Coordinates of C-alpha atoms in Angstrom, one line a residue:
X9 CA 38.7 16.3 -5.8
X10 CA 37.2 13.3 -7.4
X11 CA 33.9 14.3 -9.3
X12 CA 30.8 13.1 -7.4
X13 CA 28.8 9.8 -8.8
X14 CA 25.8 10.5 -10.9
X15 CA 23.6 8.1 -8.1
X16 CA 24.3 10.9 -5.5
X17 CA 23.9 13.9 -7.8
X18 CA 20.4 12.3 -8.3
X19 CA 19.5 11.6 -4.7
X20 CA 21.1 15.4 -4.2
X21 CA 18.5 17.0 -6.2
X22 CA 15.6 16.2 -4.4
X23 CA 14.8 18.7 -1.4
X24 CA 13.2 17.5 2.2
X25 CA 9.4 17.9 1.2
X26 CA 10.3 15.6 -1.7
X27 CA 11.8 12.8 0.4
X28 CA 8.8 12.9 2.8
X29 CA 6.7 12.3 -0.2
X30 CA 7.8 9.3 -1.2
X31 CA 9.2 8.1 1.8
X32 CA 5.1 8.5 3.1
X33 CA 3.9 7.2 -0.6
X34 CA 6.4 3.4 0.4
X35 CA 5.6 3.7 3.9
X36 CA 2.0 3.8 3.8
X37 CA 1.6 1.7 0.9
X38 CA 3.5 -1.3 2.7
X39 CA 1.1 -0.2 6.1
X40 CA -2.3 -0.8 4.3
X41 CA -0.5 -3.7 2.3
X42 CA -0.7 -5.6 5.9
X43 CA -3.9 -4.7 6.4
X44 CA -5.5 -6.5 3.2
X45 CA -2.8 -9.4 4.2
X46 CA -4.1 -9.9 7.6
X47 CA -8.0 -9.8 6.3
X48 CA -7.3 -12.5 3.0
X49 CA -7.0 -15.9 4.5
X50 CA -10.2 -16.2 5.6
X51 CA -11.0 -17.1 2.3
X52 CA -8.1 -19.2 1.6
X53 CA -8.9 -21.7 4.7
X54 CA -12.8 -22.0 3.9
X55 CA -12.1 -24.5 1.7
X56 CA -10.3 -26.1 4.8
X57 CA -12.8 -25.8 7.1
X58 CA -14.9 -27.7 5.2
X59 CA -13.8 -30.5 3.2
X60 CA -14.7 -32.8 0.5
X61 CA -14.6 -35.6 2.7
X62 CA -15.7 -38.4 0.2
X63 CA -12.3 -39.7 0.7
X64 CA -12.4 -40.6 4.3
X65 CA -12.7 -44.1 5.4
X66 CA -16.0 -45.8 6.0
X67 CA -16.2 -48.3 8.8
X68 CA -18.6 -51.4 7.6
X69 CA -21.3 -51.8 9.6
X70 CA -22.2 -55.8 11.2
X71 CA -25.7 -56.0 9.3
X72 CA -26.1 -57.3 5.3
X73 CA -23.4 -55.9 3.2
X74 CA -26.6 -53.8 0.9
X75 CA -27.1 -51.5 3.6
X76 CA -25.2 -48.0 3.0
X77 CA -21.7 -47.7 5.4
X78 CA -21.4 -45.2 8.3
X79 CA -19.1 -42.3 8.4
X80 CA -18.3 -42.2 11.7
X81 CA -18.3 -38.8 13.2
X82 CA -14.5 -38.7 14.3
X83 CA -13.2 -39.9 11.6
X84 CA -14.8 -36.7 9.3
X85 CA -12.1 -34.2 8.3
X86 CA -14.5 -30.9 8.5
X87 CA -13.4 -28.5 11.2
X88 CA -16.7 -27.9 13.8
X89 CA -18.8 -26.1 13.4
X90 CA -18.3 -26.0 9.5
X91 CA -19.1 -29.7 9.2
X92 CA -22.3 -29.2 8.9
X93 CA -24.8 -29.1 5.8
X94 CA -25.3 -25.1 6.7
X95 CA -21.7 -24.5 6.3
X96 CA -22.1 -22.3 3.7
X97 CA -24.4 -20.1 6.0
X98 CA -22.0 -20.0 8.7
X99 CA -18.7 -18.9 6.7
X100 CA -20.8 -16.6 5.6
X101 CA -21.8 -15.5 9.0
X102 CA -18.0 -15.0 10.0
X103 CA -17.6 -12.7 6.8
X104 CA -20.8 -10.4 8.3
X105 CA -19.7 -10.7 11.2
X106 CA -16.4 -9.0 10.4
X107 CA -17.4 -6.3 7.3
X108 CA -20.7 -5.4 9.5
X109 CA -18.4 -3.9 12.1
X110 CA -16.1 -2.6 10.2
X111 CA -19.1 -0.6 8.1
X112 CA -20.2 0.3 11.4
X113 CA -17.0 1.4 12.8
X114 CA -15.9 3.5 9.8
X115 CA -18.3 6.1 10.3
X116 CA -16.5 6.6 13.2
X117 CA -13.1 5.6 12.5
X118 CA -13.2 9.1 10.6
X119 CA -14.1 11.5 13.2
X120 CA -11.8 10.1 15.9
X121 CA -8.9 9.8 13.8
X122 CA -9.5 14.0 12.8
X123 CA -8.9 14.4 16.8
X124 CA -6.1 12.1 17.3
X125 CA -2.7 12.0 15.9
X126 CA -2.5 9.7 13.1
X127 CA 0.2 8.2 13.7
X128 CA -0.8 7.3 16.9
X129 CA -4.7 6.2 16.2
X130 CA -2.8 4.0 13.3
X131 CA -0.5 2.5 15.2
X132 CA -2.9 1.4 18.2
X133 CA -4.8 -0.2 15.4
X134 CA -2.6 -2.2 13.8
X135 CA -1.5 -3.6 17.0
X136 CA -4.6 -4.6 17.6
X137 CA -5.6 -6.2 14.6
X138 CA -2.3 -8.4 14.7
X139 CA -3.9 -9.6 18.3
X140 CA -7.3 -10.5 16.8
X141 CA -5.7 -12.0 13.4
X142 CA -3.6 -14.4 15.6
X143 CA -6.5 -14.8 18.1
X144 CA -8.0 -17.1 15.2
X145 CA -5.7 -19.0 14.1
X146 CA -4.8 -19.9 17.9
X147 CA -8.1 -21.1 17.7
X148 CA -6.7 -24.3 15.5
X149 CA -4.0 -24.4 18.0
X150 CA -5.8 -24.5 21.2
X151 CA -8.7 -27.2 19.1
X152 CA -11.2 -24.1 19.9
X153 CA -14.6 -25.5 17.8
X154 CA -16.8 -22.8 19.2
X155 CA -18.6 -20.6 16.4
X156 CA -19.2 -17.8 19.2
X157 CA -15.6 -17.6 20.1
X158 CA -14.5 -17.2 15.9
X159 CA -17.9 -14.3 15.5
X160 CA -16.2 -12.6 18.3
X161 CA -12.8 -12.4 17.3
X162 CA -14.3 -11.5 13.4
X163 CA -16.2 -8.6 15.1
X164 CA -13.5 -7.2 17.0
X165 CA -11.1 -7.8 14.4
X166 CA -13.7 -5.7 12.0
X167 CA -13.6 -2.9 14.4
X168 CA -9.9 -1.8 15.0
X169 CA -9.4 -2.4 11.3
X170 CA -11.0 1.0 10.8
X171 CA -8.2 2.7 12.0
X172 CA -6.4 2.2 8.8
X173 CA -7.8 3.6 5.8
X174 CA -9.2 6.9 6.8
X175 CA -5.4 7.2 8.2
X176 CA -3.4 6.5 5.4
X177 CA -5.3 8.1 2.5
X178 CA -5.3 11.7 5.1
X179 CA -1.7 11.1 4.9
X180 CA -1.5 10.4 1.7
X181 CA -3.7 12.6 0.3
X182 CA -2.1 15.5 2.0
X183 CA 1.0 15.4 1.0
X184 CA 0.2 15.0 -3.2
X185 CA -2.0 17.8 -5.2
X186 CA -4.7 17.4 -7.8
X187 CA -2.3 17.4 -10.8
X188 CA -1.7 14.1 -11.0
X189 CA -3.5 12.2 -8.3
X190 CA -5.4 9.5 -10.5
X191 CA -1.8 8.3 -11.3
X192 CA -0.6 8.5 -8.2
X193 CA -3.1 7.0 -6.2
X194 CA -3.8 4.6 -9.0
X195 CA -0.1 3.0 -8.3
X196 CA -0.6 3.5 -4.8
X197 CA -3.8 1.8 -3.8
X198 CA -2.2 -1.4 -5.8
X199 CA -1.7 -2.0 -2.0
X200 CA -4.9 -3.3 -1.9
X201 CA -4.1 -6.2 -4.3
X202 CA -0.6 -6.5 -3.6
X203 CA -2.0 -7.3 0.5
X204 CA -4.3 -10.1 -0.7
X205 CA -1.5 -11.5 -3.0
X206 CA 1.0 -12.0 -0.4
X207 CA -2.1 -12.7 2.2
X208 CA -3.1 -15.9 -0.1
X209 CA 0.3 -17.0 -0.7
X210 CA 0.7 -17.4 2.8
X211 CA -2.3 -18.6 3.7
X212 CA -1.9 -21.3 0.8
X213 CA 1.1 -22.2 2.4
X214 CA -0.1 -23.1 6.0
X215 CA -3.7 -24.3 4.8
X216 CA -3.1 -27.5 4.3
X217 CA -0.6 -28.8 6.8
X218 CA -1.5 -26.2 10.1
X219 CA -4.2 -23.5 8.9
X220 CA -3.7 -21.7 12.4
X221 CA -0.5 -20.6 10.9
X222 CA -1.9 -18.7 8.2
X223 CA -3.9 -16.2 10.7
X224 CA -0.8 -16.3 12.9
X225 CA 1.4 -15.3 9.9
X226 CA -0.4 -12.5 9.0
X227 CA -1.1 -11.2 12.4
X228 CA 2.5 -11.1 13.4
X229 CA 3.4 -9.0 10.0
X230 CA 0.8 -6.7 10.6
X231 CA 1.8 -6.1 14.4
X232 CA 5.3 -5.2 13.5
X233 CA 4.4 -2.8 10.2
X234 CA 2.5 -1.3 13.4
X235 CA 5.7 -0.8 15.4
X236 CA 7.4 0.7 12.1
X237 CA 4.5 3.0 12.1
X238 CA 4.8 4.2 15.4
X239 CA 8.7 4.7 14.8
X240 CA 8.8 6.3 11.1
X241 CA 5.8 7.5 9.8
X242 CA 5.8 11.2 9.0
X243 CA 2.6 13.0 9.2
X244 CA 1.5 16.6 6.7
X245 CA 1.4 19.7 8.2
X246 CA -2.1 20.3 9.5
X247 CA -4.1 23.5 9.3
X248 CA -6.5 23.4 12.4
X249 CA -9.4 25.6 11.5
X250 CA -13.0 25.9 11.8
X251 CA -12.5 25.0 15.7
X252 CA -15.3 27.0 16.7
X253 CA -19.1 26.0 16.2
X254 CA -20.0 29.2 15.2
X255 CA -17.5 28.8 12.1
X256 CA -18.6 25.3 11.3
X257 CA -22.1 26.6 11.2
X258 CA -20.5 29.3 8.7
X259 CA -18.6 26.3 6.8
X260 CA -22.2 24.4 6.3
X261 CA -24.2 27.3 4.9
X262 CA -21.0 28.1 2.3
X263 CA -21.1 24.2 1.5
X264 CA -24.6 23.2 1.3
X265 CA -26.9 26.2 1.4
X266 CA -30.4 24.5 1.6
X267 CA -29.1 23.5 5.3
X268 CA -30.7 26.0 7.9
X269 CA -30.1 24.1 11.0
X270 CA -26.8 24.5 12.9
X271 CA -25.0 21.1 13.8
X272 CA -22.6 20.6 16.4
X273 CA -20.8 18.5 14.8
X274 CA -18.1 20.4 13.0
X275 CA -17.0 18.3 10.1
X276 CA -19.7 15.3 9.0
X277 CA -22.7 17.5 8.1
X278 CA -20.4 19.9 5.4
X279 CA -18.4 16.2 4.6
X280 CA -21.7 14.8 3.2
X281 CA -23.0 17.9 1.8
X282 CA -20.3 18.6 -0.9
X283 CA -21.7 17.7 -4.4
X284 CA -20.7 13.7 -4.6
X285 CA -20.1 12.9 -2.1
X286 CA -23.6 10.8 -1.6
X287 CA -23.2 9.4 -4.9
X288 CA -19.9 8.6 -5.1
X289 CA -20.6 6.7 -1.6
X290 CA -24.0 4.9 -3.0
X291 CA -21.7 3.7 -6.3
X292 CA -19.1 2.2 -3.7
X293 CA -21.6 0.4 -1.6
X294 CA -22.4 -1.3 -4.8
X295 CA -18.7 -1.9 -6.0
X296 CA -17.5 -3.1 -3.0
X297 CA -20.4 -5.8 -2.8
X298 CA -18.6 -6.9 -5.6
X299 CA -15.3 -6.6 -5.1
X300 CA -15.5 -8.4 -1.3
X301 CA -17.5 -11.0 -2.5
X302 CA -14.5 -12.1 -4.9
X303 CA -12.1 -11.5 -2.1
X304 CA -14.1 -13.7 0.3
X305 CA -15.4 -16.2 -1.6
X306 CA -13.4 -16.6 -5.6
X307 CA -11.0 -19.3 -3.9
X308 CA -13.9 -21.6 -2.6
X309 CA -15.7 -20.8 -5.8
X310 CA -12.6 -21.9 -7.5
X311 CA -11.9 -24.9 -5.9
X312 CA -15.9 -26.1 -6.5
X313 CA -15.8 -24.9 -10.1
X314 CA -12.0 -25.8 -11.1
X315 CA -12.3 -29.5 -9.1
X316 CA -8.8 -27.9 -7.0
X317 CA -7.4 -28.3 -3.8
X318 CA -7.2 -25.4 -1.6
X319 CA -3.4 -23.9 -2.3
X320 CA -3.9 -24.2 -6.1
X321 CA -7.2 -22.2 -5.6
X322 CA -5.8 -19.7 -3.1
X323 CA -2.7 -19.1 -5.5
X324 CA -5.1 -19.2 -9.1
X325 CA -7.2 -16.4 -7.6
X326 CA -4.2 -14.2 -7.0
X327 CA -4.7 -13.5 -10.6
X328 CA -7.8 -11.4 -9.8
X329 CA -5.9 -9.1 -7.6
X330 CA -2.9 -8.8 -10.3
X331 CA -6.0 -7.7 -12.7
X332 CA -6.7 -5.3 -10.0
X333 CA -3.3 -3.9 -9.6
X334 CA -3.7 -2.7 -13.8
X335 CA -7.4 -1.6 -13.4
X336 CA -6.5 0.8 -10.7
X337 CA -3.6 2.2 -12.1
X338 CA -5.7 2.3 -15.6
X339 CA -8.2 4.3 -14.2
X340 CA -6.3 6.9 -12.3
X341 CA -4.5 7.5 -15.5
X342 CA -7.5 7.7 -17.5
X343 CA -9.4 10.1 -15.0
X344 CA -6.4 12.4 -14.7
X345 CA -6.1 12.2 -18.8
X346 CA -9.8 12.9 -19.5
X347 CA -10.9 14.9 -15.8
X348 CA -13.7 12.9 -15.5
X349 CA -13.8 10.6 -12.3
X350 CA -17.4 9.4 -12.9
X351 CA -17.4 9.2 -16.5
X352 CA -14.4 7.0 -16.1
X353 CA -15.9 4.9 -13.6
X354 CA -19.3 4.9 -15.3
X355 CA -17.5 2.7 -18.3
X356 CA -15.3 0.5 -16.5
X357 CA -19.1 -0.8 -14.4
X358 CA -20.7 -1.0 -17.7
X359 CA -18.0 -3.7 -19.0
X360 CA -17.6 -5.1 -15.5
X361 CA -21.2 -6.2 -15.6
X362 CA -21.3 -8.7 -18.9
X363 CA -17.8 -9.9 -18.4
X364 CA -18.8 -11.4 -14.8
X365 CA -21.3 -13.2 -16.3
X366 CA -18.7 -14.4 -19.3
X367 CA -16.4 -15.6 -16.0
X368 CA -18.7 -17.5 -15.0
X369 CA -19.8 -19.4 -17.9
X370 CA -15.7 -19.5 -19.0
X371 CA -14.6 -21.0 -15.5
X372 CA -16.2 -24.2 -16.5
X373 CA -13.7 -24.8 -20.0
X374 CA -10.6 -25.5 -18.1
X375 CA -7.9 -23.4 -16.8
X376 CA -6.9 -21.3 -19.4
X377 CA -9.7 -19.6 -20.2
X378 CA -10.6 -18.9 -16.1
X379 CA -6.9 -17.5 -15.9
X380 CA -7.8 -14.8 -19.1
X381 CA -11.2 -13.8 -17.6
X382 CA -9.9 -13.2 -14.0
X383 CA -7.7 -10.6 -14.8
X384 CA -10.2 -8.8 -17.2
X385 CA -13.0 -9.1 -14.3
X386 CA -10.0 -7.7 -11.7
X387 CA -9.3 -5.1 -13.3
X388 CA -13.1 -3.8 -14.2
X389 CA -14.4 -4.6 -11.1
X390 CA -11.4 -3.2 -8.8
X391 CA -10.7 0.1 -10.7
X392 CA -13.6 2.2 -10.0
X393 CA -13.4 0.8 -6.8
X394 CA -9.5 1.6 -5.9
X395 CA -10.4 5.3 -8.2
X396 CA -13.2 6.3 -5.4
X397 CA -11.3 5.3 -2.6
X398 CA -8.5 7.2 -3.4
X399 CA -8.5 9.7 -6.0
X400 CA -12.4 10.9 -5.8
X401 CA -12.1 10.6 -1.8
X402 CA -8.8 12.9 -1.7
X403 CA -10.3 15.4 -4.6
X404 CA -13.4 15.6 -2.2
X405 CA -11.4 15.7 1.3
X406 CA -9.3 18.4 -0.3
X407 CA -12.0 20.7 -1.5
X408 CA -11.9 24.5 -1.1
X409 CA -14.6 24.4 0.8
X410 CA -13.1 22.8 3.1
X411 CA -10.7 25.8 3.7
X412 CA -7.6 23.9 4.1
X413 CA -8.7 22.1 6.8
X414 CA -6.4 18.7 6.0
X415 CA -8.3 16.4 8.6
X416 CA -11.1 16.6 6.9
X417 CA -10.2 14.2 4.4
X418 CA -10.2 11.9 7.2
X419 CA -14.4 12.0 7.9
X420 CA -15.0 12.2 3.9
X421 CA -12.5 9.3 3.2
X422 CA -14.5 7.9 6.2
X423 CA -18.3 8.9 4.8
X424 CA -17.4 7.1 1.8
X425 CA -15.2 3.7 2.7
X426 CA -17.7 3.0 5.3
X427 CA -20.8 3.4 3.3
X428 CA -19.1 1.2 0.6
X429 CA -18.1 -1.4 3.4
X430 CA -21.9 -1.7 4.0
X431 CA -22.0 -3.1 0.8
X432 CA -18.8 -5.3 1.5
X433 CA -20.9 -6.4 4.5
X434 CA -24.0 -7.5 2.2
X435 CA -22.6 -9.1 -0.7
X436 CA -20.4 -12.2 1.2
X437 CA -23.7 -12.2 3.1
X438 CA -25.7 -13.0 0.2
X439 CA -23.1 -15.2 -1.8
X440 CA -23.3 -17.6 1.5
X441 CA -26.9 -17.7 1.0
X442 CA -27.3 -17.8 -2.8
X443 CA -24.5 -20.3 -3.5
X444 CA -26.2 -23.1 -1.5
X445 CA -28.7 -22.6 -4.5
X446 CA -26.2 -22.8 -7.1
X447 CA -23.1 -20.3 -8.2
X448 CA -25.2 -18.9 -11.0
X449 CA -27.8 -16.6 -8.5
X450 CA -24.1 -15.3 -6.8
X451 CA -23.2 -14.1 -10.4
X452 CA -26.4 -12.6 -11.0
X453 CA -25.8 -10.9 -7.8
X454 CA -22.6 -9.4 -8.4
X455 CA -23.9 -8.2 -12.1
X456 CA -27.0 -6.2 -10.7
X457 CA -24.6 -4.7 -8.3
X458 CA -22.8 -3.8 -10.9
X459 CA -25.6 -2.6 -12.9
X460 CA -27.0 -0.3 -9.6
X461 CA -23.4 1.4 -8.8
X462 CA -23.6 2.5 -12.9
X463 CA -26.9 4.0 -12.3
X464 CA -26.1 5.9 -9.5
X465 CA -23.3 7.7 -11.2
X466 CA -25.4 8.6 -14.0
X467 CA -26.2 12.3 -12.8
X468 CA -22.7 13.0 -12.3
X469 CA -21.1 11.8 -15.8
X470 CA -23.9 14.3 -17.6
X471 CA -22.5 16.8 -15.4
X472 CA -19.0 16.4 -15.9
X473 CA -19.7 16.1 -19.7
X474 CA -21.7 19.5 -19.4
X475 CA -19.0 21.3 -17.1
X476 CA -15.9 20.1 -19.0
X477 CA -16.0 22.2 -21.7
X478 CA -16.4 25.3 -19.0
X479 CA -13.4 24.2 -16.8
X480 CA -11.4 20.8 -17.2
X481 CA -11.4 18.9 -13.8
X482 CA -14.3 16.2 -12.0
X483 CA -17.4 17.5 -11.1
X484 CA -17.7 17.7 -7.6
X485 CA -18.0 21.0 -6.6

């Protein structure tokens, strides 16, 4: 009998749990990899929307040749609505339109998906959100100039987004222990960056020639990874306790003693009580400001700063989400190293902070220099941010006590994305408003954001650095 190949005697070794672990760990990373594709070009056709349009003709008017020429009005090259001197206020207003709802619909994105099956309440959503994405880019199709019409689809779009992360990281998070989740999530919630990669390369393609496209694109991809959802996805074994109300009373009292009332809702009230949960949440808010401001608005910024049209910019700020990619797996790695979540975040927000404000006086020297400092500022500003999503989240979700109850990670990942997405709603918000009096306010922004999210953590590094030496492991009991 011949001798079997070394390949198979590899793939032979592994038993079934093992296979559904990292068949979940590709499946669900390519899943939320759509998502962040489907949400990027936004940013990529701003710069489309609205136009330098010194270069379009001017008609000479019949009167003396000093008086100034017309531009006339269909000959200007802006898309309506965004032609207008308040453009800046309006992109922003799409960007609110879509982050407010999905802040909103977080909280209870969480609570549904503990009492539906995942993969179910995930595919629904991502079926959805294809709909809405291509929704508005058939708006360039159908010559739709209507800011109402674009709000709407933003809104709706925010909303079934929410389906997604509280789904993936439950699945995720259930099927991988505490030994080395830093690593493990850090390589996995790359996702994040590797969606607006591929999101602005093919948004950069269609921007110029037929920006409708690069909705449509994305919307499509996003609808089928829904379909392969539905048809593959394999969720954890789920341990359905604390059904009754009188045992979610009993689970609130053992979490958070100082509560004395009863609730009736069985999982939020002993979510938010568990030690970190609040300030882990209030140091997203402030991360994510800063993280969705670059995501919505670094190409536009890019193309002011940098003098570039709008495929160079779109592809030149990919190099924020490559910087991202190594800042998230850094930071797993050095929580899981050290056992301190906060401490590690704590650091990487204290760097963040002066190296935005190095960005933005570097972006002016030319190109090599902006290329240098992007991937420094992605990977400070997106590791704490991809650590407490993931790795915090899951320690937290997974918490004894919690009792095994695996869904819950769903409402804590949920308490925590969708307090940070309030942030994520504020900060494009305020970079549409601040820019229109110069780039520099938008920066100060971002660095006493920065700042705010440090101080918040402050009470949990001095307790990690006073518990360490007791019993190795984050603070968050």
């Amino acid at each position: 009998m011949a001798p079997v190949p070394p390949g198979i005697r590899f793939l032979a070794s592994f038993n079934r749990d093992q296979w559904y672990k990292a068949f979940t760990f590709a499946l669900t990373f390519l899943l939320y990899t759509s998502f962040h594709l489907s949400r990027k070009p936004i940013s990529i056709v701003k710069s489309e929307l609205h136009k330098n349009c010194s270069h379009v003709m001017r008609a000479p008017t019949e009167s003396s040749s000093g008086q100034q020429p017309v531009l006339h009005p269909e000959l200007d090259c802006s898309w309506k609505p965004f032609d207008r001197n308040n453009y800046k206020q309006l992109l922003g207003a799409m960007d609110y339109s879509f982050l407010c709802a999905y802040a909103i619909g977080m909280y209870l994105s969480g609570i549904i998906g503990e009492r539906l099956p995942i993969r179910l309440y995930l595919t629904v959503g991502m079926l959805t959100s294809g709909l809405f994405t291509c929704l508005f880019g058939l708006g360039y199709v159908y010559d739709i100039h209507s800011l109402g019409f674009y709000v709407f689809v933003q809104v709706a779009n925010g909303l079934v987004q929410t389906t997604g992360w509280p789904s993936v990281v439950t699945c995720i998070g259930n099927w991988f222990g505490k030994g080395r989740r830093g690593l493990i999530m850090g390589l996995w919630n790359s996702h994040t960056s590797v969606g607006n990669i591929l999101g602005s390369l093919i948004a950069g393609y269609y921007v110029s020639s037929n920006w409708g496209l690069s909705f449509i694109v994305p919307g499509v991809i996003i609808a089928a990874m829904g379909v392969i959802c539905f048809l593959f996805l394999i969720e954890p074994v789920t341990h359905q306790l604390h059904e009754s109300f009188t045992h979610s009373c009993e689970c609130c009292a053992s979490v958070c003693p100082s509560v004395s009332r009863c609730y009736s809702v069985t999982q939020v009230y002993p979510a938010v009580c568990l030690q970190g949960v609040v300030e882990f949440s209030l140091c997203l808010l402030f991360a994510k400001l800063v993280s969705y401001t670059f995501l919505f608005w670094l190409p536009l910024y890019i193309t002011k700063a940098a003098h570039l049209d709008a495929k160079k910019a779109g592809d030149l700020s990919t190099l924020f989400d490559v910087g991202g990619i190594v800042g998230g797996i850094l930071a797993g790695v050095i929580s899981d190293k050290m056992g301190k979540r906060a401490t590690t975040c704590a650091v990487m927000l204290l760097l963040a902070a002066p190296t935005l404000y190095g960005f933005s006086m570097i972006s002016q020297f030319g190109l090599g220099p902006t290329i240098g400092m992007l991937l420094v500022c992605g990977g400070l500003v997106n590791g704490p941010y991809a650590l407490i999503t993931t790795a915090v989240s899951a320690d937290l979700g997974t918490h004894k006590s919690l009792k095994g109850n695996a869904r819950a990670l769903s409402t804590v990942t949920a308490i925590i994305d969708g307090t940070g997405s309030v942030g994520a709603a504020v900060g494009p918000l305020l970079a549409g408003l601040l820019s229109a009096q110069g780039w520099d306010q938008v920066f100060y922004m971002l660095m006493t954001a920065d700042f705010l999210a440090l101080l918040l953590l402050l009470r949990l590094v001095m307790k990690e650095h006073c518990s360490h030496r007791k019993r190795p492991g984050v603070a968050v009991e």
